[in-house]
Amino acid sequence: KLYAELFRKVLESGRARLEHKKLPAGGFSWQADASLAPRGVILLSRVVRSEGVYDGLEVPKTPGDRILSFTWPLARVIAHFYFSREEEVKGVYVNVNTPLEVVYGEHPFLRYIDLAVDVVRVGSDIRVVDREKFEYLVSRGVLLRRDAEGYLCLVKKVVDVLSSVEAPIEAAGGLLEAQDECFAEEPVEEYKNEVLRFLA
């Protein structure tokens, strides 16, 4: 219950900061408007201010685009849906990561570690990207092989979810179930489900 309240604390202002750590070093932080949806899902919304190209998607970035992301406490994925100003979907990018955690202090924020491998969808084309970087982390012992099997299971199920649903909130439900299935024996998953019950 206490940990669920820490997540509420991060989101109470309607704005949240997330720290994206990379292995072996580096990373960046980003901010978004934030709110709680049913089942303890965290919705994050940003408006694009600059031009360019979206990494991984390889589609143009235009000022006025909107990025709708969703995740949840101790989530092993963060899904980003990219919309044009006309509300057309430009693409979907699902980041695979260590469980999303709260870093508590004067200004609490959310943190996760990127595990390199991601799943992207542009139109009907779905691709797994940077799997070789993920395999490198496993070969160097940065990620245990036992954990790697769970994440590869999750990647496969992310592909299945993106192949079968279009709407972000439906995808959220599918990805949450995918995490439950691939990490069913992990104690952190039971803890995650308790946290979600308090937030639902």
CSV table of C-alpha atoms in Angstrom, one decimal:
chain,number,residue,atom,x,y,z
A,1,LYS,CA,0.0,0.0,0.0
A,2,LEU,CA,2.9,2.4,0.8
A,3,TYR,CA,4.5,1.8,-2.5
A,4,ALA,CA,1.2,2.4,-4.4
A,5,GLU,CA,0.9,5.7,-2.5
A,6,LEU,CA,4.4,6.6,-3.7
A,7,PHE,CA,3.3,6.2,-7.3
A,8,ARG,CA,0.2,8.4,-6.5
A,9,LYS,CA,2.6,11.0,-5.1
A,10,VAL,CA,4.6,11.1,-8.3
A,11,LEU,CA,1.4,11.6,-10.3
A,12,GLU,CA,-0.5,13.9,-8.0
A,13,SER,CA,0.6,17.1,-9.7
A,14,GLY,CA,-0.6,15.9,-13.1
A,15,ARG,CA,3.0,15.9,-14.4
A,16,ALA,CA,5.7,13.3,-14.0
A,17,ARG,CA,9.4,12.9,-14.7
A,18,LEU,CA,10.8,9.6,-15.9
A,19,GLU,CA,14.5,8.7,-15.9
A,20,HIS,CA,15.5,6.4,-18.8
A,21,LYS,CA,18.8,4.7,-17.9
A,22,LYS,CA,21.0,2.9,-20.4
A,23,LEU,CA,23.5,0.1,-20.0
A,24,PRO,CA,26.4,0.2,-19.4
A,25,ALA,CA,26.0,3.9,-18.8
A,26,GLY,CA,24.2,7.0,-19.9
A,27,GLY,CA,20.5,7.9,-20.4
A,28,PHE,CA,18.2,10.8,-20.3
A,29,SER,CA,15.0,12.0,-18.6
A,30,TRP,CA,11.7,13.1,-20.0
A,31,GLN,CA,8.5,14.7,-18.7
A,32,ALA,CA,4.9,14.3,-19.5
A,33,ASP,CA,1.4,15.1,-18.4
A,34,ALA,CA,0.4,12.1,-16.2
A,35,SER,CA,-2.7,10.5,-14.9
A,36,LEU,CA,-4.0,7.1,-13.6
A,37,ALA,CA,-6.3,5.1,-15.8
A,38,PRO,CA,-8.3,1.9,-14.8
A,39,ARG,CA,-6.3,-1.1,-13.6
A,40,GLY,CA,-3.5,1.2,-12.3
A,41,VAL,CA,-2.3,2.0,-15.8
A,42,ILE,CA,-0.3,5.3,-16.0
A,43,LEU,CA,-1.1,7.5,-19.0
A,44,LEU,CA,1.6,10.0,-20.1
A,45,SER,CA,1.0,12.6,-22.8
A,46,ARG,CA,3.4,15.0,-24.6
A,47,VAL,CA,3.2,17.4,-27.4
A,48,VAL,CA,6.1,17.5,-29.9
A,49,ARG,CA,7.8,20.9,-30.2
A,50,SER,CA,10.6,20.2,-32.8
A,51,GLU,CA,11.1,18.7,-36.3
A,52,GLY,CA,13.1,15.6,-37.0
A,53,VAL,CA,12.7,11.8,-37.3
A,54,TYR,CA,11.4,9.4,-34.7
A,55,ASP,CA,14.1,7.0,-33.7
A,56,GLY,CA,13.2,3.4,-34.5
A,57,LEU,CA,10.1,4.4,-36.4
A,58,GLU,CA,12.0,6.3,-39.1
A,59,VAL,CA,9.0,8.5,-39.7
A,60,PRO,CA,8.9,12.4,-39.7
A,61,LYS,CA,8.5,14.2,-36.4
A,62,THR,CA,6.3,17.3,-36.8
A,63,PRO,CA,5.6,20.1,-34.3
A,64,GLY,CA,2.1,19.5,-32.9
A,65,ASP,CA,2.4,15.7,-33.0
A,66,ARG,CA,1.2,14.1,-29.8
A,67,ILE,CA,2.9,11.1,-28.0
A,68,LEU,CA,0.6,9.1,-25.8
A,69,SER,CA,2.5,6.6,-23.6
A,70,PHE,CA,1.3,4.1,-21.1
A,71,THR,CA,2.9,1.9,-18.4
A,72,TRP,CA,2.2,0.8,-14.9
A,73,PRO,CA,4.0,0.3,-11.6
A,74,LEU,CA,6.8,-2.3,-12.0
A,75,ALA,CA,6.0,-2.5,-15.7
A,76,ARG,CA,8.6,-4.1,-17.9
A,77,VAL,CA,7.5,-2.2,-21.0
A,78,ILE,CA,6.6,1.4,-21.8
A,79,ALA,CA,4.4,1.8,-25.0
A,80,HIS,CA,4.5,5.0,-27.0
A,81,PHE,CA,1.8,5.8,-29.5
A,82,TYR,CA,2.7,8.6,-31.9
A,83,PHE,CA,-0.2,10.7,-33.4
A,84,SER,CA,-0.2,13.5,-36.0
A,85,ARG,CA,-2.0,16.8,-35.3
A,86,GLU,CA,-4.9,15.2,-37.2
A,87,GLU,CA,-4.9,12.3,-34.7
A,88,GLU,CA,-3.7,9.8,-37.3
A,89,VAL,CA,-1.4,7.1,-35.8
A,90,LYS,CA,2.2,7.5,-37.1
A,91,GLY,CA,3.6,4.5,-35.3
A,92,VAL,CA,4.0,2.6,-32.1
A,93,TYR,CA,7.2,2.1,-30.1
A,94,VAL,CA,7.3,-0.4,-27.2
A,95,ASN,CA,10.4,0.0,-25.0
A,96,VAL,CA,11.4,-3.1,-23.0
A,97,ASN,CA,12.9,-2.3,-19.6
A,98,THR,CA,13.5,-3.3,-16.1
A,99,PRO,CA,10.5,-2.9,-13.7
A,100,LEU,CA,9.4,0.7,-13.5
A,101,GLU,CA,10.2,2.0,-10.0
A,102,VAL,CA,9.7,5.1,-7.9
A,103,VAL,CA,12.8,7.1,-6.8
A,104,TYR,CA,11.5,9.0,-3.8
A,105,GLY,CA,12.9,12.2,-2.4
A,106,GLU,CA,12.1,15.9,-2.4
A,107,HIS,CA,10.9,15.6,-6.0
A,108,PRO,CA,10.0,11.9,-6.6
A,109,PHE,CA,10.2,10.5,-10.1
A,110,LEU,CA,10.0,7.2,-12.0
A,111,ARG,CA,13.0,5.3,-13.3
A,112,TYR,CA,13.7,2.3,-15.5
A,113,ILE,CA,16.6,0.7,-17.2
A,114,ASP,CA,16.4,0.3,-21.0
A,115,LEU,CA,17.3,-3.3,-22.1
A,116,ALA,CA,18.0,-2.3,-25.7
A,117,VAL,CA,15.5,-4.5,-27.5
A,118,ASP,CA,12.3,-2.8,-28.6
A,119,VAL,CA,9.2,-3.6,-30.8
A,120,VAL,CA,7.9,-1.0,-33.3
A,121,ARG,CA,4.9,-0.9,-35.5
A,122,VAL,CA,4.5,1.5,-38.5
A,123,GLY,CA,1.3,0.8,-40.5
A,124,SER,CA,1.0,-3.0,-40.6
A,125,ASP,CA,4.8,-3.5,-40.4
A,126,ILE,CA,6.0,-4.8,-37.0
A,127,ARG,CA,9.7,-5.2,-36.3
A,128,VAL,CA,11.9,-6.2,-33.3
A,129,VAL,CA,14.8,-3.8,-33.2
A,130,ASP,CA,18.2,-4.0,-31.5
A,131,ARG,CA,17.9,-7.6,-30.4
A,132,GLU,CA,21.6,-8.0,-31.0
A,133,LYS,CA,22.3,-5.3,-28.4
A,134,PHE,CA,20.1,-7.2,-25.9
A,135,GLU,CA,22.0,-10.4,-26.7
A,136,TYR,CA,25.3,-8.6,-26.0
A,137,LEU,CA,24.1,-7.6,-22.6
A,138,VAL,CA,23.3,-11.2,-21.9
A,139,SER,CA,26.6,-12.5,-23.2
A,140,ARG,CA,28.5,-10.0,-21.0
A,141,GLY,CA,26.5,-11.1,-17.9
A,142,VAL,CA,24.8,-7.7,-17.5
A,143,LEU,CA,21.5,-9.5,-17.7
A,144,LEU,CA,21.1,-13.0,-16.3
A,145,ARG,CA,20.1,-15.6,-18.9
A,146,ARG,CA,17.1,-16.7,-16.8
A,147,ASP,CA,15.8,-13.1,-16.9
A,148,ALA,CA,16.6,-12.8,-20.6
A,149,GLU,CA,14.3,-15.8,-21.3
A,150,GLY,CA,11.5,-13.9,-19.7
A,151,TYR,CA,12.2,-10.8,-21.6
A,152,LEU,CA,12.4,-12.6,-25.0
A,153,CYS,CA,9.0,-14.2,-24.1
A,154,LEU,CA,7.7,-10.7,-23.5
A,155,VAL,CA,9.1,-9.4,-26.8
A,156,LYS,CA,7.3,-12.2,-28.7
A,157,LYS,CA,4.0,-11.4,-26.9
A,158,VAL,CA,4.4,-7.7,-27.6
A,159,VAL,CA,4.6,-8.5,-31.3
A,160,ASP,CA,1.4,-10.6,-30.9
A,161,VAL,CA,-0.4,-7.7,-29.1
A,162,LEU,CA,0.6,-5.1,-31.7
A,163,SER,CA,-0.6,-7.5,-34.4
A,164,SER,CA,-4.1,-7.9,-32.9
A,165,VAL,CA,-5.1,-4.5,-31.3
A,166,GLU,CA,-5.0,-0.9,-32.5
A,167,ALA,CA,-6.3,1.2,-29.5
A,168,PRO,CA,-3.7,2.2,-26.9
A,169,ILE,CA,-5.9,1.2,-23.9
A,170,GLU,CA,-6.6,-2.3,-25.4
A,171,ALA,CA,-2.8,-2.7,-26.0
A,172,ALA,CA,-2.2,-1.7,-22.4
A,173,GLY,CA,-4.4,-4.6,-21.2
A,174,GLY,CA,-2.7,-7.0,-23.6
A,175,LEU,CA,0.8,-6.0,-22.6
A,176,LEU,CA,0.0,-6.2,-18.9
A,177,GLU,CA,-1.3,-9.8,-19.4
A,178,ALA,CA,1.8,-10.6,-21.4
A,179,GLN,CA,4.1,-9.5,-18.6
A,180,ASP,CA,2.0,-11.6,-16.2
A,181,GLU,CA,2.5,-14.7,-18.4
A,182,CYS,CA,6.2,-14.3,-19.1
A,183,PHE,CA,7.2,-13.6,-15.5
A,184,ALA,CA,4.6,-15.6,-13.6
A,185,GLU,CA,7.2,-17.2,-11.3
A,186,GLU,CA,8.9,-13.9,-10.3
A,187,PRO,CA,8.1,-12.6,-6.8
A,188,VAL,CA,8.2,-9.0,-8.1
A,189,GLU,CA,5.1,-9.8,-10.3
A,190,GLU,CA,3.1,-10.7,-7.2
A,191,TYR,CA,4.2,-7.5,-5.6
A,192,LYS,CA,3.2,-5.6,-8.8
A,193,ASN,CA,-0.3,-7.1,-8.7
A,194,GLU,CA,-0.7,-6.0,-5.1
A,195,VAL,CA,0.3,-2.4,-6.0
A,196,LEU,CA,-2.1,-2.4,-9.0
A,197,ARG,CA,-4.9,-3.5,-6.7
A,198,PHE,CA,-4.4,-0.5,-4.5
A,199,LEU,CA,-4.3,1.8,-7.5
A,200,ALA,CA,-7.2,0.4,-9.4
